[in-house]
Short mmCIF file of N, CA and C in Angstrom, two decimals:
data_model
loop_
_atom_site.label_atom_id
_atom_site.label_comp_id
_atom_site.label_asym_id
_atom_site.label_seq_id
_atom_site.Cartn_x
_atom_site.Cartn_y
_atom_site.Cartn_z
N MET A 8 92.16 13.46 52.64
CA MET A 8 90.74 13.18 52.86
C MET A 8 90.03 13.58 51.51
N THR A 9 89.03 12.78 51.17
CA THR A 9 88.29 13.05 49.92
C THR A 9 87.23 14.07 50.08
N ILE A 10 86.86 14.65 48.98
CA ILE A 10 85.75 15.69 48.98
C ILE A 10 84.47 15.05 49.51
N GLY A 11 84.22 13.80 49.18
CA GLY A 11 82.95 13.15 49.70
C GLY A 11 82.92 13.07 51.20
N HIS A 12 84.09 12.74 51.74
CA HIS A 12 84.21 12.58 53.24
C HIS A 12 83.98 13.98 53.87
N LEU A 13 84.68 14.98 53.28
CA LEU A 13 84.49 16.34 53.81
C LEU A 13 83.06 16.81 53.74
N LEU A 14 82.39 16.57 52.63
CA LEU A 14 80.97 16.97 52.48
C LEU A 14 80.09 16.25 53.46
N ARG A 15 80.27 14.95 53.63
CA ARG A 15 79.47 14.19 54.60
C ARG A 15 79.64 14.76 56.00
N GLU A 16 80.87 14.92 56.42
CA GLU A 16 81.16 15.49 57.78
C GLU A 16 80.51 16.80 57.98
N ALA A 17 80.67 17.70 56.94
CA ALA A 17 80.04 19.06 57.06
C ALA A 17 78.54 19.01 57.16
N ARG A 18 77.95 18.11 56.40
CA ARG A 18 76.48 17.97 56.39
C ARG A 18 76.03 17.51 57.75
N LEU A 19 76.67 16.47 58.25
CA LEU A 19 76.29 15.92 59.55
C LEU A 19 76.50 16.94 60.71
N GLN A 20 77.55 17.69 60.65
CA GLN A 20 77.78 18.70 61.64
C GLN A 20 76.77 19.83 61.58
N SER A 21 76.23 20.03 60.39
CA SER A 21 75.19 21.04 60.15
C SER A 21 73.79 20.55 60.59
N GLY A 22 73.69 19.22 60.81
CA GLY A 22 72.39 18.60 61.20
C GLY A 22 71.40 18.58 60.12
N LEU A 23 71.85 18.49 58.89
CA LEU A 23 71.00 18.41 57.68
C LEU A 23 70.93 17.00 57.10
N THR A 24 69.79 16.69 56.52
CA THR A 24 69.71 15.43 55.77
C THR A 24 70.09 15.64 54.30
N GLN A 25 70.33 14.58 53.60
CA GLN A 25 70.66 14.63 52.16
C GLN A 25 69.52 15.25 51.42
N GLU A 26 68.31 14.92 51.80
CA GLU A 26 67.10 15.44 51.17
C GLU A 26 67.04 16.97 51.27
N LYS A 27 67.26 17.45 52.53
CA LYS A 27 67.20 18.91 52.77
C LYS A 27 68.30 19.62 51.95
N VAL A 28 69.50 19.07 51.98
CA VAL A 28 70.56 19.71 51.19
C VAL A 28 70.29 19.73 49.75
N ALA A 29 69.75 18.64 49.20
CA ALA A 29 69.43 18.58 47.81
C ALA A 29 68.36 19.60 47.45
N GLU A 30 67.39 19.76 48.30
CA GLU A 30 66.31 20.74 48.08
C GLU A 30 66.89 22.19 48.12
N GLU A 31 67.79 22.42 49.07
CA GLU A 31 68.40 23.76 49.19
C GLU A 31 69.14 24.21 48.04
N ILE A 32 69.94 23.27 47.44
CA ILE A 32 70.84 23.68 46.33
C ILE A 32 70.29 23.29 44.91
N GLY A 33 69.18 22.57 44.91
CA GLY A 33 68.48 22.32 43.65
C GLY A 33 69.00 21.18 42.86
N VAL A 34 69.45 20.10 43.56
CA VAL A 34 69.89 18.91 42.90
C VAL A 34 69.11 17.70 43.51
N SER A 35 69.32 16.55 42.92
CA SER A 35 68.64 15.36 43.51
C SER A 35 69.38 14.80 44.76
N ARG A 36 68.61 14.07 45.61
CA ARG A 36 69.26 13.43 46.73
C ARG A 36 70.33 12.49 46.33
N GLN A 37 70.11 11.81 45.16
CA GLN A 37 71.09 10.84 44.66
C GLN A 37 72.42 11.53 44.28
N SER A 38 72.32 12.77 43.84
CA SER A 38 73.55 13.57 43.56
C SER A 38 74.36 13.77 44.83
N ILE A 39 73.61 14.16 45.93
CA ILE A 39 74.32 14.38 47.19
C ILE A 39 74.96 13.05 47.67
N SER A 40 74.21 11.97 47.54
CA SER A 40 74.75 10.66 47.90
C SER A 40 75.98 10.27 47.09
N ASN A 41 75.87 10.52 45.77
CA ASN A 41 77.03 10.24 44.87
C ASN A 41 78.29 11.04 45.28
N TRP A 42 78.06 12.27 45.56
CA TRP A 42 79.17 13.14 45.99
C TRP A 42 79.83 12.65 47.25
N GLU A 43 78.94 12.33 48.22
CA GLU A 43 79.44 11.88 49.55
C GLU A 43 80.11 10.55 49.50
N ASN A 44 79.75 9.68 48.54
CA ASN A 44 80.32 8.38 48.38
C ASN A 44 81.46 8.37 47.40
N ASP A 45 81.90 9.55 46.92
CA ASP A 45 82.96 9.72 45.94
C ASP A 45 82.74 8.98 44.65
N LYS A 46 81.50 8.88 44.28
CA LYS A 46 81.16 8.28 42.93
C LYS A 46 81.27 9.31 41.83
N THR A 47 80.89 10.55 42.14
CA THR A 47 80.99 11.67 41.25
C THR A 47 81.41 12.87 42.01
N TYR A 48 81.83 13.91 41.32
CA TYR A 48 82.28 15.18 41.93
C TYR A 48 81.24 16.24 41.68
N PRO A 49 80.96 17.07 42.66
CA PRO A 49 80.04 18.22 42.42
C PRO A 49 80.86 19.29 41.61
N ASP A 50 80.09 20.08 40.85
CA ASP A 50 80.75 21.14 40.10
C ASP A 50 81.08 22.24 41.10
N LEU A 51 81.89 23.15 40.59
CA LEU A 51 82.42 24.21 41.46
C LEU A 51 81.30 25.06 42.12
N MET A 52 80.28 25.37 41.24
CA MET A 52 79.20 26.22 41.82
C MET A 52 78.49 25.48 42.97
N ASN A 53 78.27 24.16 42.86
CA ASN A 53 77.61 23.42 43.94
C ASN A 53 78.48 23.38 45.14
N VAL A 54 79.82 23.29 44.98
CA VAL A 54 80.72 23.30 46.12
C VAL A 54 80.60 24.63 46.83
N ILE A 55 80.43 25.71 46.08
CA ILE A 55 80.27 27.07 46.67
C ILE A 55 78.97 27.10 47.48
N HIS A 56 77.88 26.56 46.83
CA HIS A 56 76.60 26.52 47.55
C HIS A 56 76.63 25.67 48.80
N LEU A 57 77.33 24.58 48.69
CA LEU A 57 77.46 23.67 49.94
C LEU A 57 78.30 24.35 51.01
N SER A 58 79.32 25.07 50.60
CA SER A 58 80.15 25.79 51.57
C SER A 58 79.33 26.81 52.31
N ASN A 59 78.50 27.54 51.60
CA ASN A 59 77.59 28.49 52.23
C ASN A 59 76.56 27.87 53.08
N LEU A 60 75.98 26.80 52.62
CA LEU A 60 74.92 26.05 53.40
C LEU A 60 75.49 25.48 54.67
N TYR A 61 76.66 24.84 54.55
CA TYR A 61 77.23 24.21 55.74
C TYR A 61 78.06 25.19 56.64
N GLN A 62 78.18 26.40 56.12
CA GLN A 62 78.96 27.44 56.89
C GLN A 62 80.35 26.89 57.05
N VAL A 63 81.06 26.36 56.03
CA VAL A 63 82.34 25.92 56.07
C VAL A 63 83.15 26.70 55.02
N SER A 64 84.32 26.99 55.33
CA SER A 64 85.21 27.77 54.43
C SER A 64 85.37 26.96 53.12
N LEU A 65 85.31 27.67 52.07
CA LEU A 65 85.54 27.01 50.74
C LEU A 65 86.96 26.48 50.71
N ASP A 66 87.92 27.16 51.35
CA ASP A 66 89.29 26.61 51.42
C ASP A 66 89.36 25.17 52.02
N VAL A 67 88.57 25.00 53.13
CA VAL A 67 88.51 23.70 53.73
C VAL A 67 88.02 22.63 52.79
N LEU A 68 86.95 22.95 52.04
CA LEU A 68 86.41 21.90 51.13
C LEU A 68 87.37 21.68 49.94
N LEU A 69 87.90 22.74 49.35
CA LEU A 69 88.71 22.64 48.17
C LEU A 69 90.14 22.15 48.49
N LYS A 70 90.79 22.79 49.41
CA LYS A 70 92.15 22.43 49.67
C LYS A 70 92.31 21.22 50.54
N GLY A 71 91.26 20.87 51.18
CA GLY A 71 91.27 19.63 52.05
C GLY A 71 91.10 18.40 51.25
N SER A 72 90.85 18.45 49.97
CA SER A 72 90.60 17.33 49.14
C SER A 72 91.54 17.36 47.91
N GLU A 73 92.64 16.59 47.98
CA GLU A 73 93.58 16.59 46.85
C GLU A 73 92.94 15.95 45.61
N ASP A 74 92.01 14.93 45.84
CA ASP A 74 91.42 14.30 44.65
C ASP A 74 90.57 15.28 43.86
N TYR A 75 89.83 16.13 44.64
CA TYR A 75 88.98 17.06 43.95
C TYR A 75 89.78 18.17 43.26
N MET A 76 90.89 18.62 43.90
CA MET A 76 91.73 19.57 43.29
C MET A 76 92.34 19.05 41.98
N GLY A 77 92.70 17.76 41.99
CA GLY A 77 93.18 17.13 40.79
C GLY A 77 92.12 17.07 39.75
N HIS A 78 90.90 16.76 40.15
CA HIS A 78 89.77 16.75 39.19
C HIS A 78 89.56 18.14 38.60
N LEU A 79 89.56 19.13 39.41
CA LEU A 79 89.45 20.54 38.88
C LEU A 79 90.56 20.93 37.96
N ASN A 80 91.73 20.59 38.34
CA ASN A 80 92.87 20.89 37.49
C ASN A 80 92.78 20.17 36.13
N GLU A 81 92.43 18.86 36.11
CA GLU A 81 92.36 18.16 34.90
C GLU A 81 91.13 18.65 34.01
N SER A 82 90.04 18.91 34.67
CA SER A 82 88.82 19.31 33.87
C SER A 82 88.92 20.72 33.35
N THR A 83 89.76 21.55 33.94
CA THR A 83 89.85 22.92 33.49
C THR A 83 91.17 23.20 32.71
N ASP A 84 91.93 22.14 32.42
CA ASP A 84 93.10 22.31 31.58
C ASP A 84 92.76 22.39 30.14
N VAL A 85 92.27 23.55 29.71
CA VAL A 85 91.77 23.73 28.35
C VAL A 85 92.91 23.65 27.37
N VAL A 86 94.06 24.10 27.64
CA VAL A 86 95.21 24.08 26.73
C VAL A 86 95.51 22.69 26.34
N LYS A 87 95.65 21.83 27.32
CA LYS A 87 95.97 20.44 27.13
C LYS A 87 94.88 19.76 26.33
N SER A 88 93.61 20.00 26.67
CA SER A 88 92.54 19.46 25.99
C SER A 88 92.48 19.91 24.51
N ASN A 89 92.72 21.22 24.30
CA ASN A 89 92.64 21.75 22.91
C ASN A 89 93.71 21.15 22.10
N LYS A 90 94.95 20.98 22.68
CA LYS A 90 96.05 20.41 21.89
C LYS A 90 95.72 19.01 21.46
N PHE A 91 95.10 18.21 22.38
CA PHE A 91 94.67 16.84 21.99
C PHE A 91 93.65 16.88 20.88
N LEU A 92 92.66 17.83 20.99
CA LEU A 92 91.63 17.90 19.92
C LEU A 92 92.27 18.26 18.56
N ILE A 93 93.16 19.24 18.61
CA ILE A 93 93.81 19.63 17.33
C ILE A 93 94.63 18.49 16.73
N ARG A 94 95.38 17.79 17.55
CA ARG A 94 96.15 16.70 17.06
C ARG A 94 95.26 15.62 16.53
N SER A 95 94.16 15.31 17.20
CA SER A 95 93.19 14.29 16.78
C SER A 95 92.59 14.65 15.40
N ILE A 96 92.21 15.90 15.27
CA ILE A 96 91.56 16.35 14.02
C ILE A 96 92.60 16.29 12.89
N LEU A 97 93.81 16.78 13.13
CA LEU A 97 94.87 16.70 12.10
C LEU A 97 95.18 15.25 11.70
N LEU A 98 95.25 14.41 12.64
CA LEU A 98 95.51 12.97 12.38
C LEU A 98 94.38 12.40 11.48
N GLY A 99 93.13 12.80 11.87
CA GLY A 99 91.99 12.32 11.01
C GLY A 99 92.05 12.84 9.60
N VAL A 100 92.37 14.14 9.45
CA VAL A 100 92.44 14.68 8.12
C VAL A 100 93.51 14.02 7.33
N VAL A 101 94.71 13.79 7.91
CA VAL A 101 95.80 13.12 7.22
C VAL A 101 95.37 11.67 6.81
N ALA A 102 94.70 11.00 7.72
CA ALA A 102 94.25 9.59 7.37
C ALA A 102 93.22 9.65 6.27
N ILE A 103 92.35 10.64 6.25
CA ILE A 103 91.38 10.74 5.14
C ILE A 103 92.08 11.03 3.83
N LEU A 104 93.06 11.96 3.86
CA LEU A 104 93.79 12.26 2.62
C LEU A 104 94.56 11.07 2.12
N CYS A 105 95.20 10.31 3.05
CA CYS A 105 95.87 9.09 2.67
C CYS A 105 94.88 8.06 2.04
N SER A 106 93.70 7.96 2.59
CA SER A 106 92.74 7.02 2.05
C SER A 106 92.36 7.45 0.58
N LEU A 107 92.17 8.77 0.40
CA LEU A 107 91.84 9.26 -0.92
C LEU A 107 93.01 8.97 -1.90
N PHE A 108 94.23 9.22 -1.44
CA PHE A 108 95.34 8.96 -2.26
C PHE A 108 95.49 7.45 -2.60
N MET A 109 95.18 6.59 -1.59
CA MET A 109 95.20 5.14 -1.85
C MET A 109 94.14 4.65 -2.73
N SER A 110 93.12 5.48 -3.01
CA SER A 110 92.01 5.04 -3.85
C SER A 110 92.53 4.72 -5.29
N ARG A 111 93.72 5.19 -5.64
CA ARG A 111 94.30 4.78 -6.89
C ARG A 111 94.60 3.31 -7.00
N TRP A 112 94.86 2.70 -5.85
CA TRP A 112 95.29 1.28 -5.82
C TRP A 112 94.16 0.38 -5.26
N ILE A 113 93.26 0.92 -4.53
CA ILE A 113 92.11 0.16 -4.07
C ILE A 113 90.83 0.78 -4.61
N SER A 114 89.74 0.07 -4.49
CA SER A 114 88.50 0.55 -5.09
C SER A 114 88.10 1.82 -4.34
N PHE A 115 87.43 2.72 -5.08
CA PHE A 115 87.00 3.99 -4.50
C PHE A 115 85.97 3.74 -3.40
N GLN A 116 85.12 2.74 -3.54
CA GLN A 116 84.14 2.40 -2.56
C GLN A 116 84.77 1.98 -1.22
N PHE A 117 85.86 1.19 -1.35
CA PHE A 117 86.61 0.74 -0.13
C PHE A 117 87.24 2.00 0.56
N ALA A 118 87.75 2.87 -0.27
CA ALA A 118 88.37 4.13 0.25
C ALA A 118 87.29 4.94 1.03
N LEU A 119 86.05 4.98 0.42
CA LEU A 119 84.98 5.66 1.12
C LEU A 119 84.61 5.10 2.45
N VAL A 120 84.63 3.74 2.52
CA VAL A 120 84.32 3.02 3.73
C VAL A 120 85.45 3.33 4.82
N ILE A 121 86.67 3.36 4.40
CA ILE A 121 87.78 3.77 5.30
C ILE A 121 87.57 5.16 5.83
N ILE A 122 87.28 6.06 4.90
CA ILE A 122 87.05 7.47 5.32
C ILE A 122 85.86 7.60 6.28
N PHE A 123 84.78 6.83 6.05
CA PHE A 123 83.66 6.82 6.94
C PHE A 123 84.02 6.33 8.27
N VAL A 124 84.77 5.21 8.35
CA VAL A 124 85.16 4.65 9.67
C VAL A 124 86.08 5.65 10.39
N ILE A 125 86.99 6.30 9.70
CA ILE A 125 87.88 7.25 10.34
C ILE A 125 87.08 8.47 10.86
N SER A 126 86.05 8.88 10.02
CA SER A 126 85.22 10.02 10.45
C SER A 126 84.43 9.67 11.78
N ILE A 127 83.88 8.42 11.81
CA ILE A 127 83.14 7.98 13.02
C ILE A 127 84.09 7.98 14.21
N VAL A 128 85.23 7.46 14.08
CA VAL A 128 86.16 7.42 15.15
C VAL A 128 86.58 8.79 15.64
N MET A 129 86.76 9.73 14.67
CA MET A 129 87.16 11.10 15.03
C MET A 129 86.00 11.77 15.76
N VAL A 130 84.82 11.59 15.34
CA VAL A 130 83.63 12.18 15.97
C VAL A 130 83.54 11.63 17.39
N GLY A 131 83.79 10.32 17.55
CA GLY A 131 83.76 9.73 18.93
C GLY A 131 84.78 10.29 19.84
N ILE A 132 86.04 10.52 19.32
CA ILE A 132 87.08 11.09 20.12
C ILE A 132 86.75 12.51 20.55
N ILE A 133 86.30 13.32 19.56
CA ILE A 133 85.94 14.67 19.83
C ILE A 133 84.82 14.78 20.85
N TYR A 134 83.77 13.90 20.66
CA TYR A 134 82.64 13.89 21.54
C TYR A 134 83.13 13.51 22.94
N PHE A 135 83.95 12.50 23.13
CA PHE A 135 84.43 12.05 24.37
C PHE A 135 85.18 13.16 25.09
N GLU A 136 85.99 13.88 24.31
CA GLU A 136 86.84 14.95 24.91
C GLU A 136 85.93 16.13 25.32
N ILE A 137 84.95 16.41 24.60
CA ILE A 137 84.04 17.52 25.00
C ILE A 137 83.28 17.11 26.26
N ILE A 138 82.75 15.91 26.27
CA ILE A 138 81.92 15.46 27.41
C ILE A 138 82.82 15.36 28.71
N SER A 139 84.14 14.90 28.50
CA SER A 139 84.94 14.80 29.70
C SER A 139 85.32 16.13 30.31
N ARG A 140 85.20 17.20 29.57
CA ARG A 140 85.44 18.54 30.10
C ARG A 140 84.37 18.90 31.16
N PHE A 141 83.15 18.36 31.05
CA PHE A 141 82.09 18.72 31.91
C PHE A 141 81.85 17.56 32.80
#
């Protein structure tokens, strides 16, 4: 069963509307709708607030939803994420050094363009990795 289905069932059993739940935990009604329709996942603090509000065990919400547990595991795997970031940065540095070394055979301006493109790609990768953690 998905976290969205569990949240919807718990809300309906509590006799609350999405608007009332949103007001109680300080999020928008659209957030509640997105969570219940499995478009996005609530963060862990919101799951705790919902558990208290619905008077449902946190175990029921967390362990009852394998997709959410997978999401939590993936989003909190800092070691894996940090290894990827370190590899990406090292690869970028090596590529930049290779571009500088190749500037002996190609124009220096072209080498700078290559370095600029590599830098933009690296910033994009790092930005994506940081954003995907949250």
